[in-house]
């Protein structure tokens, strides 16, 4: 059911983006692809912790996490422009995001992480230079 709702939201977002994109309107889009494995029962062994009932076991569920996620927002009226993409395969995550800062520069962050090497990110700032055009009037 969750996947059907996400698909519906994505279709509506794309339709809105296609309608508004050509007319200078704000638009956003998102896409999520889940590739999780089937859920497997995991028996978790607990301890008494002083309650006098001995050992306790309970069942939890684990599914192998795997997904791709992306979104984009572009609003020329507010200047809000940003995007993100992330992929996960087990404990390995990679992704990037970018956004336009209020000063006109663009910040881009590429990141990756896993349980062995931890989290690493590379941040770049890019300034877009605006060259003014001078108009000369001849009278």
JSON list of N, CA and C in Angstrom, two decimals, residues 35-113:
[
{"chain": "A", "resi": 35, "resn": "UNK", "atom": "N", "xyz": [13.80, -1.63, -3.05]},
{"chain": "A", "resi": 35, "resn": "UNK", "atom": "CA", "xyz": [14.19, -2.96, -3.48]},
{"chain": "A", "resi": 35, "resn": "UNK", "atom": "C", "xyz": [14.47, -3.85, -2.28]},
{"chain": "A", "resi": 36, "resn": "UNK", "atom": "N", "xyz": [13.84, -3.54, -1.14]},
{"chain": "A", "resi": 36, "resn": "UNK", "atom": "CA", "xyz": [14.08, -4.29, 0.09]},
{"chain": "A", "resi": 36, "resn": "UNK", "atom": "C", "xyz": [13.83, -5.77, -0.13]},
{"chain": "A", "resi": 37, "resn": "UNK", "atom": "N", "xyz": [14.60, -6.57, 0.57]},
{"chain": "A", "resi": 37, "resn": "UNK", "atom": "CA", "xyz": [14.36, -8.01, 0.54]},
{"chain": "A", "resi": 37, "resn": "UNK", "atom": "C", "xyz": [13.16, -8.34, 1.40]},
{"chain": "A", "resi": 38, "resn": "UNK", "atom": "N", "xyz": [12.73, -9.60, 1.38]},
{"chain": "A", "resi": 38, "resn": "UNK", "atom": "CA", "xyz": [11.59, -9.99, 2.22]},
{"chain": "A", "resi": 38, "resn": "UNK", "atom": "C", "xyz": [11.97, -9.92, 3.70]},
{"chain": "A", "resi": 39, "resn": "UNK", "atom": "N", "xyz": [10.99, -9.65, 4.54]},
{"chain": "A", "resi": 39, "resn": "UNK", "atom": "CA", "xyz": [11.24, -9.58, 5.99]},
{"chain": "A", "resi": 39, "resn": "UNK", "atom": "C", "xyz": [11.46, -10.98, 6.55]},
{"chain": "A", "resi": 40, "resn": "UNK", "atom": "N", "xyz": [12.46, -11.09, 7.40]},
{"chain": "A", "resi": 40, "resn": "UNK", "atom": "CA", "xyz": [12.78, -12.36, 8.05]},
{"chain": "A", "resi": 40, "resn": "UNK", "atom": "C", "xyz": [12.65, -12.19, 9.55]},
{"chain": "A", "resi": 41, "resn": "UNK", "atom": "N", "xyz": [12.12, -13.21, 10.22]},
{"chain": "A", "resi": 41, "resn": "UNK", "atom": "CA", "xyz": [12.00, -13.17, 11.68]},
{"chain": "A", "resi": 41, "resn": "UNK", "atom": "C", "xyz": [13.39, -13.28, 12.30]},
{"chain": "A", "resi": 42, "resn": "UNK", "atom": "N", "xyz": [13.64, -12.46, 13.30]},
{"chain": "A", "resi": 42, "resn": "UNK", "atom": "CA", "xyz": [14.91, -12.49, 14.04]},
{"chain": "A", "resi": 42, "resn": "UNK", "atom": "C", "xyz": [14.55, -12.67, 15.50]},
{"chain": "A", "resi": 43, "resn": "UNK", "atom": "N", "xyz": [15.10, -13.70, 16.13]},
{"chain": "A", "resi": 43, "resn": "UNK", "atom": "CA", "xyz": [14.84, -13.94, 17.54]},
{"chain": "A", "resi": 43, "resn": "UNK", "atom": "C", "xyz": [15.87, -13.18, 18.36]},
{"chain": "A", "resi": 44, "resn": "UNK", "atom": "N", "xyz": [15.37, -12.32, 19.23]},
{"chain": "A", "resi": 44, "resn": "UNK", "atom": "CA", "xyz": [16.23, -11.49, 20.06]},
{"chain": "A", "resi": 44, "resn": "UNK", "atom": "C", "xyz": [16.17, -12.05, 21.47]},
{"chain": "A", "resi": 45, "resn": "UNK", "atom": "N", "xyz": [17.35, -12.38, 22.00]},
{"chain": "A", "resi": 45, "resn": "UNK", "atom": "CA", "xyz": [17.42, -12.95, 23.35]},
{"chain": "A", "resi": 45, "resn": "UNK", "atom": "C", "xyz": [17.62, -11.81, 24.33]},
{"chain": "A", "resi": 46, "resn": "UNK", "atom": "N", "xyz": [16.72, -11.70, 25.29]},
{"chain": "A", "resi": 46, "resn": "UNK", "atom": "CA", "xyz": [16.81, -10.66, 26.31]},
{"chain": "A", "resi": 46, "resn": "UNK", "atom": "C", "xyz": [17.28, -11.23, 27.62]},
{"chain": "A", "resi": 47, "resn": "UNK", "atom": "N", "xyz": [17.49, -10.36, 28.58]},
{"chain": "A", "resi": 47, "resn": "UNK", "atom": "CA", "xyz": [17.90, -10.77, 29.93]},
{"chain": "A", "resi": 47, "resn": "UNK", "atom": "C", "xyz": [16.87, -10.28, 30.93]},
{"chain": "A", "resi": 48, "resn": "UNK", "atom": "N", "xyz": [16.94, -10.81, 32.10]},
{"chain": "A", "resi": 48, "resn": "UNK", "atom": "CA", "xyz": [15.96, -10.55, 33.16]},
{"chain": "A", "resi": 48, "resn": "UNK", "atom": "C", "xyz": [16.01, -9.09, 33.63]},
{"chain": "A", "resi": 49, "resn": "UNK", "atom": "N", "xyz": [17.16, -8.52, 33.78]},
{"chain": "A", "resi": 49, "resn": "UNK", "atom": "CA", "xyz": [17.35, -7.16, 34.29]},
{"chain": "A", "resi": 49, "resn": "UNK", "atom": "C", "xyz": [16.70, -6.96, 35.66]},
{"chain": "A", "resi": 50, "resn": "UNK", "atom": "N", "xyz": [16.73, -8.00, 36.50]},
{"chain": "A", "resi": 50, "resn": "UNK", "atom": "CA", "xyz": [16.27, -7.87, 37.87]},
{"chain": "A", "resi": 50, "resn": "UNK", "atom": "C", "xyz": [14.78, -7.98, 38.08]},
{"chain": "A", "resi": 51, "resn": "UNK", "atom": "N", "xyz": [14.02, -8.44, 37.12]},
{"chain": "A", "resi": 51, "resn": "UNK", "atom": "CA", "xyz": [12.57, -8.53, 37.26]},
{"chain": "A", "resi": 51, "resn": "UNK", "atom": "C", "xyz": [12.11, -9.90, 37.75]},
{"chain": "A", "resi": 52, "resn": "UNK", "atom": "N", "xyz": [13.03, -10.84, 37.88]},
{"chain": "A", "resi": 52, "resn": "UNK", "atom": "CA", "xyz": [12.69, -12.13, 38.45]},
{"chain": "A", "resi": 52, "resn": "UNK", "atom": "C", "xyz": [11.98, -13.08, 37.52]},
{"chain": "A", "resi": 53, "resn": "UNK", "atom": "N", "xyz": [11.97, -12.82, 36.24]},
{"chain": "A", "resi": 53, "resn": "UNK", "atom": "CA", "xyz": [11.25, -13.68, 35.30]},
{"chain": "A", "resi": 53, "resn": "UNK", "atom": "C", "xyz": [12.18, -14.53, 34.44]},
{"chain": "A", "resi": 54, "resn": "UNK", "atom": "N", "xyz": [13.46, -14.49, 34.65]},
{"chain": "A", "resi": 54, "resn": "UNK", "atom": "CA", "xyz": [14.39, -15.27, 33.85]},
{"chain": "A", "resi": 54, "resn": "UNK", "atom": "C", "xyz": [14.64, -14.60, 32.51]},
{"chain": "A", "resi": 55, "resn": "UNK", "atom": "N", "xyz": [15.08, -15.37, 31.55]},
{"chain": "A", "resi": 55, "resn": "UNK", "atom": "CA", "xyz": [15.38, -14.83, 30.22]},
{"chain": "A", "resi": 55, "resn": "UNK", "atom": "C", "xyz": [14.11, -14.69, 29.40]},
{"chain": "A", "resi": 56, "resn": "UNK", "atom": "N", "xyz": [14.09, -13.64, 28.57]},
{"chain": "A", "resi": 56, "resn": "UNK", "atom": "CA", "xyz": [12.94, -13.39, 27.70]},
{"chain": "A", "resi": 56, "resn": "UNK", "atom": "C", "xyz": [13.42, -13.36, 26.26]},
{"chain": "A", "resi": 57, "resn": "UNK", "atom": "N", "xyz": [12.65, -13.95, 25.39]},
{"chain": "A", "resi": 57, "resn": "UNK", "atom": "CA", "xyz": [12.92, -13.88, 23.96]},
{"chain": "A", "resi": 57, "resn": "UNK", "atom": "C", "xyz": [11.75, -13.17, 23.30]},
{"chain": "A", "resi": 58, "resn": "UNK", "atom": "N", "xyz": [12.04, -12.40, 22.28]},
{"chain": "A", "resi": 58, "resn": "UNK", "atom": "CA", "xyz": [10.97, -11.84, 21.48]},
{"chain": "A", "resi": 58, "resn": "UNK", "atom": "C", "xyz": [11.40, -11.88, 20.02]},
{"chain": "A", "resi": 59, "resn": "UNK", "atom": "N", "xyz": [10.43, -11.76, 19.14]},
{"chain": "A", "resi": 59, "resn": "UNK", "atom": "CA", "xyz": [10.69, -11.84, 17.71]},
{"chain": "A", "resi": 59, "resn": "UNK", "atom": "C", "xyz": [10.61, -10.43, 17.13]},
{"chain": "A", "resi": 60, "resn": "UNK", "atom": "N", "xyz": [11.62, -10.09, 16.34]},
{"chain": "A", "resi": 60, "resn": "UNK", "atom": "CA", "xyz": [11.63, -8.84, 15.60]},
{"chain": "A", "resi": 60, "resn": "UNK", "atom": "C", "xyz": [11.77, -9.21, 14.13]},
{"chain": "A", "resi": 61, "resn": "UNK", "atom": "N", "xyz": [11.63, -8.25, 13.24]},
{"chain": "A", "resi": 61, "resn": "UNK", "atom": "CA", "xyz": [11.71, -8.54, 11.81]},
{"chain": "A", "resi": 61, "resn": "UNK", "atom": "C", "xyz": [12.75, -7.65, 11.17]},
{"chain": "A", "resi": 62, "resn": "UNK", "atom": "N", "xyz": [13.49, -8.21, 10.25]},
{"chain": "A", "resi": 62, "resn": "UNK", "atom": "CA", "xyz": [14.53, -7.49, 9.55]},
{"chain": "A", "resi": 62, "resn": "UNK", "atom": "C", "xyz": [14.40, -7.76, 8.05]},
{"chain": "A", "resi": 63, "resn": "UNK", "atom": "N", "xyz": [14.42, -6.70, 7.27]},
{"chain": "A", "resi": 63, "resn": "UNK", "atom": "CA", "xyz": [14.43, -6.82, 5.81]},
{"chain": "A", "resi": 63, "resn": "UNK", "atom": "C", "xyz": [15.68, -6.10, 5.31]},
{"chain": "A", "resi": 64, "resn": "UNK", "atom": "N", "xyz": [16.36, -6.70, 4.36]},
{"chain": "A", "resi": 64, "resn": "UNK", "atom": "CA", "xyz": [17.57, -6.11, 3.79]},
{"chain": "A", "resi": 64, "resn": "UNK", "atom": "C", "xyz": [17.21, -4.76, 3.18]},
{"chain": "A", "resi": 65, "resn": "UNK", "atom": "N", "xyz": [17.83, -3.67, 3.65]},
{"chain": "A", "resi": 65, "resn": "UNK", "atom": "CA", "xyz": [17.47, -2.34, 3.13]},
{"chain": "A", "resi": 65, "resn": "UNK", "atom": "C", "xyz": [18.16, -2.04, 1.80]},
{"chain": "A", "resi": 66, "resn": "UNK", "atom": "N", "xyz": [17.36, -1.69, 0.81]},
{"chain": "A", "resi": 66, "resn": "UNK", "atom": "CA", "xyz": [17.88, -1.32, -0.49]},
{"chain": "A", "resi": 66, "resn": "UNK", "atom": "C", "xyz": [16.89, -0.38, -1.15]},
{"chain": "A", "resi": 67, "resn": "UNK", "atom": "N", "xyz": [17.36, 0.83, -1.54]},
{"chain": "A", "resi": 67, "resn": "UNK", "atom": "CA", "xyz": [16.46, 1.80, -2.17]},
{"chain": "A", "resi": 67, "resn": "UNK", "atom": "C", "xyz": [17.24, 2.83, -2.98]},
{"chain": "A", "resi": 68, "resn": "UNK", "atom": "N", "xyz": [16.52, 3.53, -3.83]},
{"chain": "A", "resi": 68, "resn": "UNK", "atom": "CA", "xyz": [16.98, 4.73, -4.53]},
{"chain": "A", "resi": 68, "resn": "UNK", "atom": "C", "xyz": [15.94, 5.80, -4.27]},
{"chain": "A", "resi": 69, "resn": "UNK", "atom": "N", "xyz": [16.41, 7.01, -3.99]},
{"chain": "A", "resi": 69, "resn": "UNK", "atom": "CA", "xyz": [15.50, 8.11, -3.66]},
{"chain": "A", "resi": 69, "resn": "UNK", "atom": "C", "xyz": [16.02, 9.37, -4.31]},
{"chain": "A", "resi": 70, "resn": "UNK", "atom": "N", "xyz": [15.14, 10.17, -4.87]},
{"chain": "A", "resi": 70, "resn": "UNK", "atom": "CA", "xyz": [15.55, 11.46, -5.40]},
{"chain": "A", "resi": 70, "resn": "UNK", "atom": "C", "xyz": [14.38, 12.44, -5.37]},
{"chain": "A", "resi": 71, "resn": "UNK", "atom": "N", "xyz": [14.71, 13.71, -5.26]},
{"chain": "A", "resi": 71, "resn": "UNK", "atom": "CA", "xyz": [13.69, 14.74, -5.35]},
{"chain": "A", "resi": 71, "resn": "UNK", "atom": "C", "xyz": [14.32, 16.00, -5.91]},
{"chain": "A", "resi": 72, "resn": "UNK", "atom": "N", "xyz": [13.47, 16.89, -6.40]},
{"chain": "A", "resi": 72, "resn": "UNK", "atom": "CA", "xyz": [13.92, 18.15, -6.94]},
{"chain": "A", "resi": 72, "resn": "UNK", "atom": "C", "xyz": [12.84, 19.19, -6.72]},
{"chain": "A", "resi": 73, "resn": "UNK", "atom": "N", "xyz": [13.26, 20.39, -6.35]},
{"chain": "A", "resi": 73, "resn": "UNK", "atom": "CA", "xyz": [12.35, 21.53, -6.15]},
{"chain": "A", "resi": 73, "resn": "UNK", "atom": "C", "xyz": [12.93, 22.70, -6.94]},
{"chain": "A", "resi": 74, "resn": "UNK", "atom": "N", "xyz": [12.09, 23.40, -7.66]},
{"chain": "A", "resi": 74, "resn": "UNK", "atom": "CA", "xyz": [12.52, 24.60, -8.35]},
{"chain": "A", "resi": 74, "resn": "UNK", "atom": "C", "xyz": [11.40, 25.61, -8.30]},
{"chain": "A", "resi": 75, "resn": "UNK", "atom": "N", "xyz": [11.65, 26.72, -7.62]},
{"chain": "A", "resi": 75, "resn": "UNK", "atom": "CA", "xyz": [10.65, 27.77, -7.48]},
{"chain": "A", "resi": 75, "resn": "UNK", "atom": "C", "xyz": [11.29, 29.11, -7.83]},
{"chain": "A", "resi": 76, "resn": "UNK", "atom": "N", "xyz": [11.07, 29.59, -9.05]},
{"chain": "A", "resi": 76, "resn": "UNK", "atom": "CA", "xyz": [11.70, 30.85, -9.45]},
{"chain": "A", "resi": 76, "resn": "UNK", "atom": "C", "xyz": [11.20, 32.06, -8.67]},
{"chain": "A", "resi": 77, "resn": "UNK", "atom": "N", "xyz": [10.03, 31.97, -8.09]},
{"chain": "A", "resi": 77, "resn": "UNK", "atom": "CA", "xyz": [9.48, 33.11, -7.34]},
{"chain": "A", "resi": 77, "resn": "UNK", "atom": "C", "xyz": [10.18, 33.29, -6.00]},
{"chain": "A", "resi": 78, "resn": "UNK", "atom": "N", "xyz": [10.51, 32.19, -5.32]},
{"chain": "A", "resi": 78, "resn": "UNK", "atom": "CA", "xyz": [11.18, 32.29, -4.02]},
{"chain": "A", "resi": 78, "resn": "UNK", "atom": "C", "xyz": [12.68, 32.07, -4.12]},
{"chain": "A", "resi": 79, "resn": "UNK", "atom": "N", "xyz": [13.15, 31.57, -5.28]},
{"chain": "A", "resi": 79, "resn": "UNK", "atom": "CA", "xyz": [14.57, 31.27, -5.43]},
{"chain": "A", "resi": 79, "resn": "UNK", "atom": "C", "xyz": [14.96, 29.94, -4.81]},
{"chain": "A", "resi": 80, "resn": "UNK", "atom": "N", "xyz": [13.98, 29.13, -4.44]},
{"chain": "A", "resi": 80, "resn": "UNK", "atom": "CA", "xyz": [14.25, 27.84, -3.80]},
{"chain": "A", "resi": 80, "resn": "UNK", "atom": "C", "xyz": [14.53, 26.81, -4.90]},
{"chain": "A", "resi": 81, "resn": "UNK", "atom": "N", "xyz": [15.79, 26.40, -4.99]},
{"chain": "A", "resi": 81, "resn": "UNK", "atom": "CA", "xyz": [16.22, 25.40, -5.97]},
{"chain": "A", "resi": 81, "resn": "UNK", "atom": "C", "xyz": [17.09, 24.40, -5.23]},
{"chain": "A", "resi": 82, "resn": "UNK", "atom": "N", "xyz": [16.66, 23.14, -5.22]},
{"chain": "A", "resi": 82, "resn": "UNK", "atom": "CA", "xyz": [17.45, 22.12, -4.53]},
{"chain": "A", "resi": 82, "resn": "UNK", "atom": "C", "xyz": [17.12, 20.76, -5.12]},
{"chain": "A", "resi": 83, "resn": "UNK", "atom": "N", "xyz": [18.04, 19.82, -4.93]},
{"chain": "A", "resi": 83, "resn": "UNK", "atom": "CA", "xyz": [17.83, 18.46, -5.38]},
{"chain": "A", "resi": 83, "resn": "UNK", "atom": "C", "xyz": [18.65, 17.52, -4.51]},
{"chain": "A", "resi": 84, "resn": "UNK", "atom": "N", "xyz": [18.23, 16.26, -4.48]},
{"chain": "A", "resi": 84, "resn": "UNK", "atom": "CA", "xyz": [18.95, 15.24, -3.72]},
{"chain": "A", "resi": 84, "resn": "UNK", "atom": "C", "xyz": [18.75, 13.90, -4.39]},
{"chain": "A", "resi": 85, "resn": "UNK", "atom": "N", "xyz": [19.76, 13.06, -4.31]},
{"chain": "A", "resi": 85, "resn": "UNK", "atom": "CA", "xyz": [19.68, 11.68, -4.75]},
{"chain": "A", "resi": 85, "resn": "UNK", "atom": "C", "xyz": [20.43, 10.84, -3.73]},
{"chain": "A", "resi": 86, "resn": "UNK", "atom": "N", "xyz": [19.84, 9.72, -3.33]},
{"chain": "A", "resi": 86, "resn": "UNK", "atom": "CA", "xyz": [20.49, 8.83, -2.37]},
{"chain": "A", "resi": 86, "resn": "UNK", "atom": "C", "xyz": [20.17, 7.39, -2.74]},
{"chain": "A", "resi": 87, "resn": "UNK", "atom": "N", "xyz": [21.18, 6.52, -2.59]},
{"chain": "A", "resi": 87, "resn": "UNK", "atom": "CA", "xyz": [21.02, 5.09, -2.83]},
{"chain": "A", "resi": 87, "resn": "UNK", "atom": "C", "xyz": [21.56, 4.35, -1.62]},
{"chain": "A", "resi": 88, "resn": "UNK", "atom": "N", "xyz": [20.87, 3.28, -1.27]},
{"chain": "A", "resi": 88, "resn": "UNK", "atom": "CA", "xyz": [21.32, 2.43, -0.16]},
{"chain": "A", "resi": 88, "resn": "UNK", "atom": "C", "xyz": [21.26, 0.99, -0.61]},
{"chain": "A", "resi": 89, "resn": "UNK", "atom": "N", "xyz": [22.30, 0.25, -0.25]},
{"chain": "A", "resi": 89, "resn": "UNK", "atom": "CA", "xyz": [22.37, -1.18, -0.51]},
{"chain": "A", "resi": 89, "resn": "UNK", "atom": "C", "xyz": [22.97, -1.80, 0.74]},
{"chain": "A", "resi": 90, "resn": "UNK", "atom": "N", "xyz": [22.12, -2.32, 1.61]},
{"chain": "A", "resi": 90, "resn": "UNK", "atom": "CA", "xyz": [22.58, -2.84, 2.91]},
{"chain": "A", "resi": 90, "resn": "UNK", "atom": "C", "xyz": [23.02, -1.69, 3.79]},
{"chain": "A", "resi": 91, "resn": "UNK", "atom": "N", "xyz": [24.27, -1.74, 4.27]},
{"chain": "A", "resi": 91, "resn": "UNK", "atom": "CA", "xyz": [24.74, -0.66, 5.12]},
{"chain": "A", "resi": 91, "resn": "UNK", "atom": "C", "xyz": [25.52, 0.40, 4.33]},
{"chain": "A", "resi": 92, "resn": "UNK", "atom": "N", "xyz": [25.62, 0.26, 3.01]},
{"chain": "A", "resi": 92, "resn": "UNK", "atom": "CA", "xyz": [26.37, 1.21, 2.18]},
{"chain": "A", "resi": 92, "resn": "UNK", "atom": "C", "xyz": [25.40, 2.25, 1.60]},
{"chain": "A", "resi": 93, "resn": "UNK", "atom": "N", "xyz": [25.65, 3.52, 1.92]},
{"chain": "A", "resi": 93, "resn": "UNK", "atom": "CA", "xyz": [24.81, 4.62, 1.46]},
{"chain": "A", "resi": 93, "resn": "UNK", "atom": "C", "xyz": [25.67, 5.59, 0.66]},
{"chain": "A", "resi": 94, "resn": "UNK", "atom": "N", "xyz": [25.19, 6.02, -0.51]},
{"chain": "A", "resi": 94, "resn": "UNK", "atom": "CA", "xyz": [25.85, 7.06, -1.29]},
{"chain": "A", "resi": 94, "resn": "UNK", "atom": "C", "xyz": [24.80, 8.07, -1.71]},
{"chain": "A", "resi": 95, "resn": "UNK", "atom": "N", "xyz": [25.23, 9.30, -1.90]},
{"chain": "A", "resi": 95, "resn": "UNK", "atom": "CA", "xyz": [24.27, 10.29, -2.36]},
{"chain": "A", "resi": 95, "resn": "UNK", "atom": "C", "xyz": [24.89, 11.66, -2.54]},
{"chain": "A", "resi": 96, "resn": "UNK", "atom": "N", "xyz": [24.05, 12.58, -2.95]},
{"chain": "A", "resi": 96, "resn": "UNK", "atom": "CA", "xyz": [24.45, 13.97, -3.07]},
{"chain": "A", "resi": 96, "resn": "UNK", "atom": "C", "xyz": [23.21, 14.83, -2.86]},
{"chain": "A", "resi": 97, "resn": "UNK", "atom": "N", "xyz": [23.45, 16.08, -2.52]},
{"chain": "A", "resi": 97, "resn": "UNK", "atom": "CA", "xyz": [22.39, 17.07, -2.57]},
{"chain": "A", "resi": 97, "resn": "UNK", "atom": "C", "xyz": [23.00, 18.39, -2.97]},
{"chain": "A", "resi": 98, "resn": "UNK", "atom": "N", "xyz": [22.19, 19.23, -3.57]},
{"chain": "A", "resi": 98, "resn": "UNK", "atom": "CA", "xyz": [22.65, 20.56, -3.96]},
{"chain": "A", "resi": 98, "resn": "UNK", "atom": "C", "xyz": [21.53, 21.54, -3.68]},
{"chain": "A", "resi": 99, "resn": "UNK", "atom": "N", "xyz": [21.93, 22.76, -3.39]},
{"chain": "A", "resi": 99, "resn": "UNK", "atom": "CA", "xyz": [20.96, 23.81, -3.16]},
{"chain": "A", "resi": 99, "resn": "UNK", "atom": "C", "xyz": [21.57, 25.15, -3.49]},
{"chain": "A", "resi": 100, "resn": "UNK", "atom": "N", "xyz": [20.71, 26.09, -3.83]},
{"chain": "A", "resi": 100, "resn": "UNK", "atom": "CA", "xyz": [21.13, 27.45, -4.12]},
{"chain": "A", "resi": 100, "resn": "UNK", "atom": "C", "xyz": [21.05, 28.25, -2.83]},
{"chain": "A", "resi": 101, "resn": "UNK", "atom": "N", "xyz": [22.17, 28.86, -2.46]},
{"chain": "A", "resi": 101, "resn": "UNK", "atom": "CA", "xyz": [22.24, 29.67, -1.24]},
{"chain": "A", "resi": 101, "resn": "UNK", "atom": "C", "xyz": [21.61, 31.04, -1.51]},
{"chain": "A", "resi": 102, "resn": "UNK", "atom": "N", "xyz": [21.22, 31.75, -0.45]},
{"chain": "A", "resi": 102, "resn": "UNK", "atom": "CA", "xyz": [20.63, 33.09, -0.63]},
{"chain": "A", "resi": 102, "resn": "UNK", "atom": "C", "xyz": [21.55, 34.07, -1.35]},
{"chain": "A", "resi": 103, "resn": "UNK", "atom": "N", "xyz": [22.89, 33.88, -1.25]},
{"chain": "A", "resi": 103, "resn": "UNK", "atom": "CA", "xyz": [23.83, 34.79, -1.91]},
{"chain": "A", "resi": 103, "resn": "UNK", "atom": "C", "xyz": [24.03, 34.48, -3.39]},
{"chain": "A", "resi": 104, "resn": "UNK", "atom": "N", "xyz": [23.30, 33.46, -3.91]},
{"chain": "A", "resi": 104, "resn": "UNK", "atom": "CA", "xyz": [23.41, 33.11, -5.32]},
{"chain": "A", "resi": 104, "resn": "UNK", "atom": "C", "xyz": [24.37, 31.98, -5.62]},
{"chain": "A", "resi": 105, "resn": "UNK", "atom": "N", "xyz": [25.17, 31.58, -4.64]},
{"chain": "A", "resi": 105, "resn": "UNK", "atom": "CA", "xyz": [26.09, 30.47, -4.86]},
{"chain": "A", "resi": 105, "resn": "UNK", "atom": "C", "xyz": [25.35, 29.14, -4.75]},
{"chain": "A", "resi": 106, "resn": "UNK", "atom": "N", "xyz": [25.98, 28.08, -5.21]},
{"chain": "A", "resi": 106, "resn": "UNK", "atom": "CA", "xyz": [25.39, 26.76, -5.15]},
{"chain": "A", "resi": 106, "resn": "UNK", "atom": "C", "xyz": [26.27, 25.87, -4.27]},
{"chain": "A", "resi": 107, "resn": "UNK", "atom": "N", "xyz": [25.64, 25.18, -3.32]},
{"chain": "A", "resi": 107, "resn": "UNK", "atom": "CA", "xyz": [26.36, 24.24, -2.46]},
{"chain": "A", "resi": 107, "resn": "UNK", "atom": "C", "xyz": [26.01, 22.83, -2.92]},
{"chain": "A", "resi": 108, "resn": "UNK", "atom": "N", "xyz": [27.04, 22.02, -3.14]},
{"chain": "A", "resi": 108, "resn": "UNK", "atom": "CA", "xyz": [26.85, 20.63, -3.54]},
{"chain": "A", "resi": 108, "resn": "UNK", "atom": "C", "xyz": [27.60, 19.75, -2.56]},
{"chain": "A", "resi": 109, "resn": "UNK", "atom": "N", "xyz": [26.92, 18.73, -2.05]},
{"chain": "A", "resi": 109, "resn": "UNK", "atom": "CA", "xyz": [27.52, 17.81, -1.10]},
{"chain": "A", "resi": 109, "resn": "UNK", "atom": "C", "xyz": [27.38, 16.39, -1.65]},
{"chain": "A", "resi": 110, "resn": "UNK", "atom": "N", "xyz": [28.52, 15.72, -1.80]},
{"chain": "A", "resi": 110, "resn": "UNK", "atom": "CA", "xyz": [28.55, 14.30, -2.17]},
{"chain": "A", "resi": 110, "resn": "UNK", "atom": "C", "xyz": [28.94, 13.53, -0.92]},
{"chain": "A", "resi": 111, "resn": "UNK", "atom": "N", "xyz": [28.22, 12.46, -0.61]},
{"chain": "A", "resi": 111, "resn": "UNK", "atom": "CA", "xyz": [28.51, 11.72, 0.62]},
{"chain": "A", "resi": 111, "resn": "UNK", "atom": "C", "xyz": [28.40, 10.23, 0.40]},
{"chain": "A", "resi": 112, "resn": "UNK", "atom": "N", "xyz": [29.05, 9.49, 1.28]},
{"chain": "A", "resi": 112, "resn": "UNK", "atom": "CA", "xyz": [28.96, 8.03, 1.30]},
{"chain": "A", "resi": 112, "resn": "UNK", "atom": "C", "xyz": [29.29, 7.56, 2.70]},
{"chain": "A", "resi": 113, "resn": "UNK", "atom": "N", "xyz": [28.82, 6.39, 3.02]},
{"chain": "A", "resi": 113, "resn": "UNK", "atom": "CA", "xyz": [29.10, 5.85, 4.34]},
{"chain": "A", "resi": 113, "resn": "UNK", "atom": "C", "xyz": [28.73, 4.39, 4.43]}
]
